[in-house]
PDB file of C-alpha atoms in Angstrom:
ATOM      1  CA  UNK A   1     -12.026  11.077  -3.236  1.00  0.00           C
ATOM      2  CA  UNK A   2     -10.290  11.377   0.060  1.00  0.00           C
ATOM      3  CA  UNK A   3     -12.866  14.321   0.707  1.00  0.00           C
ATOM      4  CA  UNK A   4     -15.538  11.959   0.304  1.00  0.00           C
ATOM      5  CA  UNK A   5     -14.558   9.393   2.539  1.00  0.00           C
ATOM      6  CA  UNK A   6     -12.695  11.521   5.224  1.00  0.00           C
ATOM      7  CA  UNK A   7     -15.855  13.475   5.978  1.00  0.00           C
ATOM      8  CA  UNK A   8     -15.272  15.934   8.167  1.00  0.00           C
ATOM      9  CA  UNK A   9     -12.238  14.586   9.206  1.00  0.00           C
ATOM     10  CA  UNK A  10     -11.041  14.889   5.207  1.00  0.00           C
ATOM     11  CA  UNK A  11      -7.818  17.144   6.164  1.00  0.00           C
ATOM     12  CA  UNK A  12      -6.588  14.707   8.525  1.00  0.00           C
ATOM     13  CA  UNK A  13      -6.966  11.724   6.123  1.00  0.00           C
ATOM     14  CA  UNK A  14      -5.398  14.338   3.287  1.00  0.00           C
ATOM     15  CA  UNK A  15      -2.167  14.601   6.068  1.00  0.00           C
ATOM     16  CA  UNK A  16      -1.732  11.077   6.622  1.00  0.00           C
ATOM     17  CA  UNK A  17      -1.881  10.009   2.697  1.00  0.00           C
ATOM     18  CA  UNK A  18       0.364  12.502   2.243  1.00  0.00           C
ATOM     19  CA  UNK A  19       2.669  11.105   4.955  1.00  0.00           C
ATOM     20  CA  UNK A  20       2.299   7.782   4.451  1.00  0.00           C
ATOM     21  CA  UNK A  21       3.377   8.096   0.176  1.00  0.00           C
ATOM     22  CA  UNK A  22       6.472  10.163   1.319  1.00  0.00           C
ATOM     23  CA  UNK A  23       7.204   7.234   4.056  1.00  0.00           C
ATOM     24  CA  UNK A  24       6.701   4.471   1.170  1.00  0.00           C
ATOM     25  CA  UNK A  25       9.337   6.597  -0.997  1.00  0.00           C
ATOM     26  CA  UNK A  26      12.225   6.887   2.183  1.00  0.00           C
ATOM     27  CA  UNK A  27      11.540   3.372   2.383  1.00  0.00           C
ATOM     28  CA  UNK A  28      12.211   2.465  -1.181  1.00  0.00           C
ATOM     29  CA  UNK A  29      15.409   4.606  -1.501  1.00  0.00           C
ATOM     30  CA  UNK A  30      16.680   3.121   1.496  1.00  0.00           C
ATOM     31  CA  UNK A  31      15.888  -0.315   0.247  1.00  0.00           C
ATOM     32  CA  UNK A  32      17.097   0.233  -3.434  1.00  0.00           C
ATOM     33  CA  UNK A  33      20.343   1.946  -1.614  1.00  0.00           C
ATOM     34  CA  UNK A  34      20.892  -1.514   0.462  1.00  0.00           C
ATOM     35  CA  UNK A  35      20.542  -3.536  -2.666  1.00  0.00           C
ATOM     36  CA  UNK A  36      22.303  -1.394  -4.983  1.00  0.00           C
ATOM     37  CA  UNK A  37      25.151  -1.002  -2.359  1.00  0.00           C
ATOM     38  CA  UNK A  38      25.569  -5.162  -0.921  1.00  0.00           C
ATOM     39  CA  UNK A  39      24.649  -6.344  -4.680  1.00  0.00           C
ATOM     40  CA  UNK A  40      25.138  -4.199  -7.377  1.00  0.00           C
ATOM     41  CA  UNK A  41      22.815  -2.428  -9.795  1.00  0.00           C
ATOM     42  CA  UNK A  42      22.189  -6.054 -11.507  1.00  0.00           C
ATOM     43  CA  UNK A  43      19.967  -6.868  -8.191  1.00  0.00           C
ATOM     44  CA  UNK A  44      17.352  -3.960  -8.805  1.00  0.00           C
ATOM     45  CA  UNK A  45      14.954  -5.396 -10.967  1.00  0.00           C
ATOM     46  CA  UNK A  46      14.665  -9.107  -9.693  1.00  0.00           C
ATOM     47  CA  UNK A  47      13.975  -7.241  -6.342  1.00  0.00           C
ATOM     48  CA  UNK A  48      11.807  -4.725  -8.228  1.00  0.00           C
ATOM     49  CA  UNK A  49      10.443  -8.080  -9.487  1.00  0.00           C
ATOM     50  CA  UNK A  50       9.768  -9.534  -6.051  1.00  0.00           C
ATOM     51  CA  UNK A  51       7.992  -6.960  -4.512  1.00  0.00           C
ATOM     52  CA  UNK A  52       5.916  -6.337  -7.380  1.00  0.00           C
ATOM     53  CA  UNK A  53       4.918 -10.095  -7.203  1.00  0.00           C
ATOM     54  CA  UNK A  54       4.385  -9.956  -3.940  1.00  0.00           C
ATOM     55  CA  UNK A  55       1.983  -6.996  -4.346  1.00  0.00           C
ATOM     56  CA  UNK A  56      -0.253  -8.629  -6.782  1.00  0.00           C
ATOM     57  CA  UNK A  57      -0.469 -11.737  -5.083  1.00  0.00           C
ATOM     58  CA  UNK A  58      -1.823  -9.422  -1.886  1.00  0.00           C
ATOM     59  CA  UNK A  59      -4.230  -7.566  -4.055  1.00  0.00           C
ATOM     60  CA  UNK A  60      -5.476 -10.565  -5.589  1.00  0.00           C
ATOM     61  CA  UNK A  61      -6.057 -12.153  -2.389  1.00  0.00           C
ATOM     62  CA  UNK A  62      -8.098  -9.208  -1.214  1.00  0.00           C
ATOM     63  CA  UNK A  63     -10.033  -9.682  -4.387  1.00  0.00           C
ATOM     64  CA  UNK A  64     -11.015 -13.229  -3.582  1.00  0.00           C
ATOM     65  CA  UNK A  65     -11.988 -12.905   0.022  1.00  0.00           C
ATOM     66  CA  UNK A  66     -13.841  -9.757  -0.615  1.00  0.00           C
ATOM     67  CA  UNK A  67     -15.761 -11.389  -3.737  1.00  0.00           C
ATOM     68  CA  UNK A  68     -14.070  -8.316  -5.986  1.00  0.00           C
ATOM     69  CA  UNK A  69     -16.158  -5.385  -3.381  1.00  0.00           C
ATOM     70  CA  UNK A  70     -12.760  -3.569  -1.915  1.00  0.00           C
ATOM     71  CA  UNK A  71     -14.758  -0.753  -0.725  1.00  0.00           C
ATOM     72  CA  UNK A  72     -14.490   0.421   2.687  1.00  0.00           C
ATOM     73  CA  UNK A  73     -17.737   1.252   4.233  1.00  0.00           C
ATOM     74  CA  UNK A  74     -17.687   3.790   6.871  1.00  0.00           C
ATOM     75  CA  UNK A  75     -18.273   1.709  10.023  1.00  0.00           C
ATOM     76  CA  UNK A  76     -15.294   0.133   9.186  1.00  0.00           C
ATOM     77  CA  UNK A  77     -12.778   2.649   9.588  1.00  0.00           C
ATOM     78  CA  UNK A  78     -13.958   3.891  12.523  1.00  0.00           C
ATOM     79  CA  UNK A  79     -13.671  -0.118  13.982  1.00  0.00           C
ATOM     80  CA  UNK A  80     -17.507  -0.708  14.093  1.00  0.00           C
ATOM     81  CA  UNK A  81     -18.437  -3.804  12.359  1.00  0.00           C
ATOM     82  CA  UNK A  82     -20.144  -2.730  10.074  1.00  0.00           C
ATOM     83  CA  UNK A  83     -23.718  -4.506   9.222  1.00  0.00           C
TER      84      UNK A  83
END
């Protein structure tokens, strides 16, 4: 998929996904480490439960200004508007 839409730039996009996910993983250990060292292990899953909530209220918001199309057309990732 990331071939697809990365076109010839594909193995760049492939290096920054990559980055990105292991960035979003150091970021939850050292979040889960904060809680689970100021709070206790009792804190993890209302935080867990936070986050998640605030996830899906994001995605669901995308969803309704979007009218359900989350695609990303081409012109748009390259800051064109895209018509």
């Amino acid at each position: 998929m990331l071939a697809a839409a990365g076109g010839a730039d594909a193995d760049v996009a492939t290096g920054m996904q990559t980055t990105i996910f292991n960035l979003g993983i150091a970021a939850g250990s050292l979040a889960g480490g904060v809680v689970l060292g100021r709070e206790g292990a009792w804190a993890l899953p209302w935080v867990a439960l936070v986050l998640a909530g605030a996830g899906l209220s994001l995605t669901i918001r995308r969803r309704v200004e979007t009218g359900g199309d989350d695609r990303v057309h081409p012109a748009q990732t390259r800051g064109q508007a895209a018509g």
